[in-house]
Amino acid sequence: MAITHATGYAIADPKDYLNFKLTKYELEPLEDDRVTVAVEVCGVCGSDHHTISGGWGPFATKFVVTGHEVVGKVVEVGSKVTQFKVGQRVGVGAQVGSCHECKACKSGLENYCVQPVHGYNTLWYDGAEHQGGYSTHVRAQELFVFPIPEKLKSVEVASMLCGGITVFSPLVRNGIGAGKKVGVVGLGGLGHYAVLFGAALGAEVTVFSRSDAKKADALAMGAKRFVATTPGFEKDLKRDLDLIIVTASSAQLPLDELLSTLDIEKKLVFVGMPETGLSNVRSQTLSDNAVSIASSHLGNRSEMLRMLDLAAEKDVKPWITVMPMKDAAKAIKAVEDNSVRYRSVLTQDIEA
Amino acid sequence: MAITHATGYAIADPKDYLNFKLTKYELEPLEDDRVTVAVEVCGVCGSDHHTISGGWGPFATKFVVTGHEVVGKVVEVGSKVTQFKVGQRVGVGAQVGSCHECKACKSGLENYCVQPVHGYNTLWYDGAEHQGGYSTHVRAQELFVFPIPEKLKSVEVASMLCGGITVFSPLVRNGIGAGKKVGVVGLGGLGHYAVLFGAALGAEVTVFSRSDAKKADALAMGAKRFVATTPGFEKDLKRDLDLIIVTASSAQLPLDELLSTLDIEKKLVFVGMPETGLSNVRSQTLSDNAVSIASSHLGNRSEMLRMLDLAAEKDVKPWITVMPMKDAAKAIKAVEDNSVRYRSVLTQDIEA
């Protein structure tokens, strides 16, 4: 029997963003190229907090069911879906649709589609609302559904689908691998994935953090160096690094000093999404070594598949806290308090 | 007879930065790898104003003789100089020495040497002061002396040696040529060279300026499009450009809007050197199309030689105002007033 509705933990008002209410709603149409996934687990992302608290602006949908790090089973496929079968375990990340027509889509960079359909708080091209994975079911275009290597556990792979790919894409697009040195600024959910995947790619990883509090964790994750960003920290690192991934909020970053640790013509890539703008940068700092400040958004399909294969091959294990989906508010509060070590994952507890 | 001294127009105090006084001083030693050049003409650069007015900080030398866009004749060569002969016409730009030992020098990027010796207001490695080209003579390492194609006039080539190379290097390092589109923000001395060289390289050039005042000039220089940056200017240009060169001061730049006109993973390169930091940028703007904000510093030797050859081949003519060197204060005042159209060049008038 065709699936028409889902039930999810919804936020109706950004002023009351910890008040998740179990809500039944109509799913968007299946369409020929879409897949319906029954959610088994769903990761909790910083974006979830930014969105439901209104930090990124007002809601685009009547209410918001967050969650864009879904692992589950295929329960329906559209008539033109070729890659998936009912019963197969798959993942769905922070994008569920693209236009297939813009330059980005046509060049295999669907993550930079000019009209992306996000994982939640988003509308399809026909105006239908899409809700996320703190729920029983999600639907996505086949292009944004990923087979999961058998070796990976669902709870472990979930947060890779947004948190992981967000750092994996800039790592591989900037040539990080054996013999390269990458700096990771901030050791939260994204930072911990940058260390794990940087090390899995064979690079030497240096973690920059405000204090020594997370040093043992960083080294245990595979970092070779840990640098507390106290005054003068950059002195011995001049032009040392091939890439810096900034996962911290920018407000208090020693950006000039960090930029000086990059080799000539290398990049500092922001992957966090602070609600405020970047702090000031001296153009002289940029010109001293011709470095760039950049950002990045998710990754494309081939990068996602490569990441999942690498995770299976190198046995990449995220540091996660697992809890039932009804504890979504607790998980969001932990994001707000910056107390997650290092990613939370919700398991299904809604009766279908 | 060996040359030991030069005479130049010097500024002694940044508080009195238009008070050029004809001053005789000892030149740095010739050394084996250095060339002495008798100055015939010298361009006036924005850096000259920033330096003598103290905008970039206190003086590094007892007084400052600015000028780092020199064309003149070789009058002496060190014992190990191989490329130049006495009597040859040559150019000297905004760098006169490098360490030859750092990673940048060893990879042919001597313009990013960790210990560069600049065109003025700078010390050699032994502490000797180096003064610039508003003078009778300058000395430079052979690596920073350039043969001038016969076809180019001295007054026309002078300001290419800093103003020209500053934009030429990021143009060619970012793949600008036939079939590419480059945006140039601001039409001053640097901007006018970005248009001239962008067009000479075969690219389609779009000039962004605050008003339509310089539209006719921009088109006459070879720009295909002129865009006044009034609200909404970016709407029709989404992801249109392959590179943006910003030659304007950053304080009032519509940076978010400009970044949206870049195609995916392209760069906006600052080549002006504002005395204040860059203004705020939303990281979301950077991530929408994965663009970078970068800067650049001069160019290397091979880029300089390529630029001079292109100027000769394509008959690149800068728009210049020529005046005798004793009018240096007038030229500096015009830089300050932003009234130069588009570069001033001083001709020798000091009796040797």
Short mmCIF file of N, CA and C in Angstrom, two decimals, chain B residues 84-141:
data_model
loop_
_atom_site.label_atom_id
_atom_site.label_comp_id
_atom_site.label_asym_id
_atom_site.label_seq_id
_atom_site.Cartn_x
_atom_site.Cartn_y
_atom_site.Cartn_z
N PHE B 84 72.97 40.97 -17.92
CA PHE B 84 72.89 42.39 -18.28
C PHE B 84 74.26 42.98 -18.59
N LYS B 85 74.21 43.99 -19.47
CA LYS B 85 75.43 44.71 -19.84
C LYS B 85 75.23 46.19 -19.61
N VAL B 86 76.30 46.87 -19.35
CA VAL B 86 76.24 48.33 -19.19
C VAL B 86 75.65 48.94 -20.46
N GLY B 87 74.72 49.88 -20.27
CA GLY B 87 74.11 50.54 -21.41
C GLY B 87 72.75 49.99 -21.79
N GLN B 88 72.45 48.79 -21.28
CA GLN B 88 71.18 48.13 -21.63
C GLN B 88 70.01 48.81 -20.91
N ARG B 89 68.87 48.93 -21.61
CA ARG B 89 67.68 49.49 -20.96
C ARG B 89 66.96 48.40 -20.18
N VAL B 90 66.65 48.70 -18.94
CA VAL B 90 66.03 47.69 -18.06
C VAL B 90 64.97 48.32 -17.18
N GLY B 91 64.19 47.45 -16.54
CA GLY B 91 63.20 47.87 -15.54
C GLY B 91 63.49 47.25 -14.19
N VAL B 92 63.09 47.96 -13.13
CA VAL B 92 63.18 47.43 -11.77
C VAL B 92 61.85 47.75 -11.10
N GLY B 93 61.24 46.76 -10.49
CA GLY B 93 59.92 46.94 -9.89
C GLY B 93 59.95 47.08 -8.38
N ALA B 94 58.93 46.52 -7.73
CA ALA B 94 58.70 46.78 -6.31
C ALA B 94 59.43 45.81 -5.39
N GLN B 95 60.27 44.95 -5.96
CA GLN B 95 61.11 44.08 -5.13
C GLN B 95 62.49 44.11 -5.74
N VAL B 96 63.53 44.21 -4.91
CA VAL B 96 64.90 44.27 -5.44
C VAL B 96 65.77 43.13 -4.94
N GLY B 97 65.24 42.34 -3.96
CA GLY B 97 66.05 41.25 -3.46
C GLY B 97 65.22 40.16 -2.83
N SER B 98 65.77 38.94 -2.82
CA SER B 98 65.13 37.81 -2.14
C SER B 98 66.24 36.93 -1.59
N CYS B 99 65.86 36.04 -0.68
CA CYS B 99 66.87 35.27 0.08
C CYS B 99 67.46 34.12 -0.71
N HIS B 100 66.77 33.67 -1.76
CA HIS B 100 67.19 32.53 -2.59
C HIS B 100 67.19 31.21 -1.84
N GLU B 101 66.75 31.21 -0.59
CA GLU B 101 66.87 29.98 0.21
C GLU B 101 65.55 29.42 0.72
N CYS B 102 64.53 30.25 0.79
CA CYS B 102 63.26 29.76 1.35
C CYS B 102 62.52 28.92 0.29
N LYS B 103 61.47 28.25 0.76
CA LYS B 103 60.69 27.39 -0.12
C LYS B 103 60.12 28.17 -1.30
N ALA B 104 59.68 29.41 -1.04
CA ALA B 104 59.12 30.24 -2.12
C ALA B 104 60.19 30.51 -3.17
N CYS B 105 61.36 30.96 -2.74
CA CYS B 105 62.44 31.25 -3.69
C CYS B 105 62.81 30.01 -4.48
N LYS B 106 62.90 28.89 -3.79
CA LYS B 106 63.33 27.66 -4.47
C LYS B 106 62.29 27.13 -5.43
N SER B 107 61.04 27.57 -5.28
CA SER B 107 60.01 27.12 -6.21
C SER B 107 59.66 28.18 -7.24
N GLY B 108 60.54 29.17 -7.40
CA GLY B 108 60.30 30.17 -8.44
C GLY B 108 59.20 31.15 -8.11
N LEU B 109 58.92 31.29 -6.83
CA LEU B 109 57.93 32.28 -6.40
C LEU B 109 58.63 33.30 -5.49
N GLU B 110 59.69 33.89 -6.04
CA GLU B 110 60.50 34.81 -5.26
C GLU B 110 59.70 36.02 -4.77
N ASN B 111 58.56 36.29 -5.41
CA ASN B 111 57.70 37.39 -4.92
C ASN B 111 57.06 37.05 -3.59
N TYR B 112 57.08 35.77 -3.19
CA TYR B 112 56.58 35.38 -1.87
C TYR B 112 57.72 34.97 -0.93
N CYS B 113 58.94 35.39 -1.25
CA CYS B 113 60.09 35.16 -0.37
C CYS B 113 59.73 35.59 1.06
N VAL B 114 60.18 34.81 2.05
CA VAL B 114 59.86 35.16 3.44
C VAL B 114 60.64 36.38 3.93
N GLN B 115 61.72 36.74 3.22
CA GLN B 115 62.48 37.92 3.59
C GLN B 115 62.74 38.80 2.37
N PRO B 116 61.70 39.34 1.79
CA PRO B 116 61.89 40.13 0.57
C PRO B 116 62.56 41.47 0.88
N VAL B 117 63.33 41.96 -0.05
CA VAL B 117 63.83 43.34 0.03
C VAL B 117 62.98 44.13 -0.96
N HIS B 118 62.23 45.09 -0.42
CA HIS B 118 61.27 45.83 -1.22
C HIS B 118 61.96 46.93 -2.03
N GLY B 119 61.14 47.67 -2.77
CA GLY B 119 61.68 48.72 -3.63
C GLY B 119 62.15 49.96 -2.89
N TYR B 120 61.73 50.12 -1.67
CA TYR B 120 62.19 51.23 -0.81
C TYR B 120 61.70 50.98 0.60
N ASN B 121 62.11 51.84 1.54
CA ASN B 121 61.71 51.70 2.95
C ASN B 121 62.00 50.30 3.45
N THR B 122 63.22 49.83 3.16
CA THR B 122 63.56 48.42 3.37
C THR B 122 65.05 48.30 3.62
N LEU B 123 65.45 47.23 4.27
CA LEU B 123 66.86 46.98 4.54
C LEU B 123 67.30 45.70 3.85
N TRP B 124 68.55 45.70 3.40
CA TRP B 124 69.16 44.47 2.91
C TRP B 124 69.49 43.58 4.11
N TYR B 125 69.91 42.36 3.81
CA TYR B 125 70.18 41.37 4.86
C TYR B 125 71.32 41.82 5.77
N ASP B 126 72.22 42.67 5.24
CA ASP B 126 73.33 43.16 6.07
C ASP B 126 72.98 44.48 6.76
N GLY B 127 71.73 44.90 6.65
CA GLY B 127 71.30 46.13 7.32
C GLY B 127 71.42 47.38 6.47
N ALA B 128 72.01 47.28 5.29
CA ALA B 128 72.15 48.45 4.42
C ALA B 128 70.76 48.92 3.97
N GLU B 129 70.60 50.23 3.92
CA GLU B 129 69.31 50.80 3.50
C GLU B 129 69.19 50.78 1.97
N HIS B 130 68.00 50.50 1.51
CA HIS B 130 67.73 50.60 0.07
C HIS B 130 66.70 51.71 -0.16
N GLN B 131 67.00 52.59 -1.09
CA GLN B 131 66.08 53.66 -1.45
C GLN B 131 65.59 53.45 -2.88
N GLY B 132 64.47 54.11 -3.20
CA GLY B 132 63.80 53.86 -4.47
C GLY B 132 64.15 54.80 -5.62
N GLY B 133 63.22 54.87 -6.55
CA GLY B 133 63.50 55.41 -7.87
C GLY B 133 63.17 56.87 -8.14
N TYR B 134 62.71 57.60 -7.15
CA TYR B 134 62.59 59.07 -7.35
C TYR B 134 64.01 59.62 -7.15
N SER B 135 64.91 59.16 -7.94
CA SER B 135 66.34 59.36 -7.67
C SER B 135 67.16 59.16 -8.93
N THR B 136 68.46 59.31 -8.76
CA THR B 136 69.36 59.12 -9.91
C THR B 136 69.68 57.65 -10.17
N HIS B 137 69.80 56.85 -9.09
CA HIS B 137 70.23 55.46 -9.24
C HIS B 137 69.49 54.53 -8.27
N VAL B 138 69.28 53.30 -8.71
CA VAL B 138 68.85 52.23 -7.80
C VAL B 138 69.72 51.00 -8.05
N ARG B 139 69.82 50.19 -7.01
CA ARG B 139 70.52 48.91 -7.16
C ARG B 139 69.55 47.78 -6.86
N ALA B 140 69.72 46.67 -7.56
CA ALA B 140 68.83 45.52 -7.36
C ALA B 140 69.58 44.24 -7.71
N GLN B 141 69.16 43.13 -7.10
CA GLN B 141 69.66 41.83 -7.53
C GLN B 141 69.26 41.61 -8.99
#
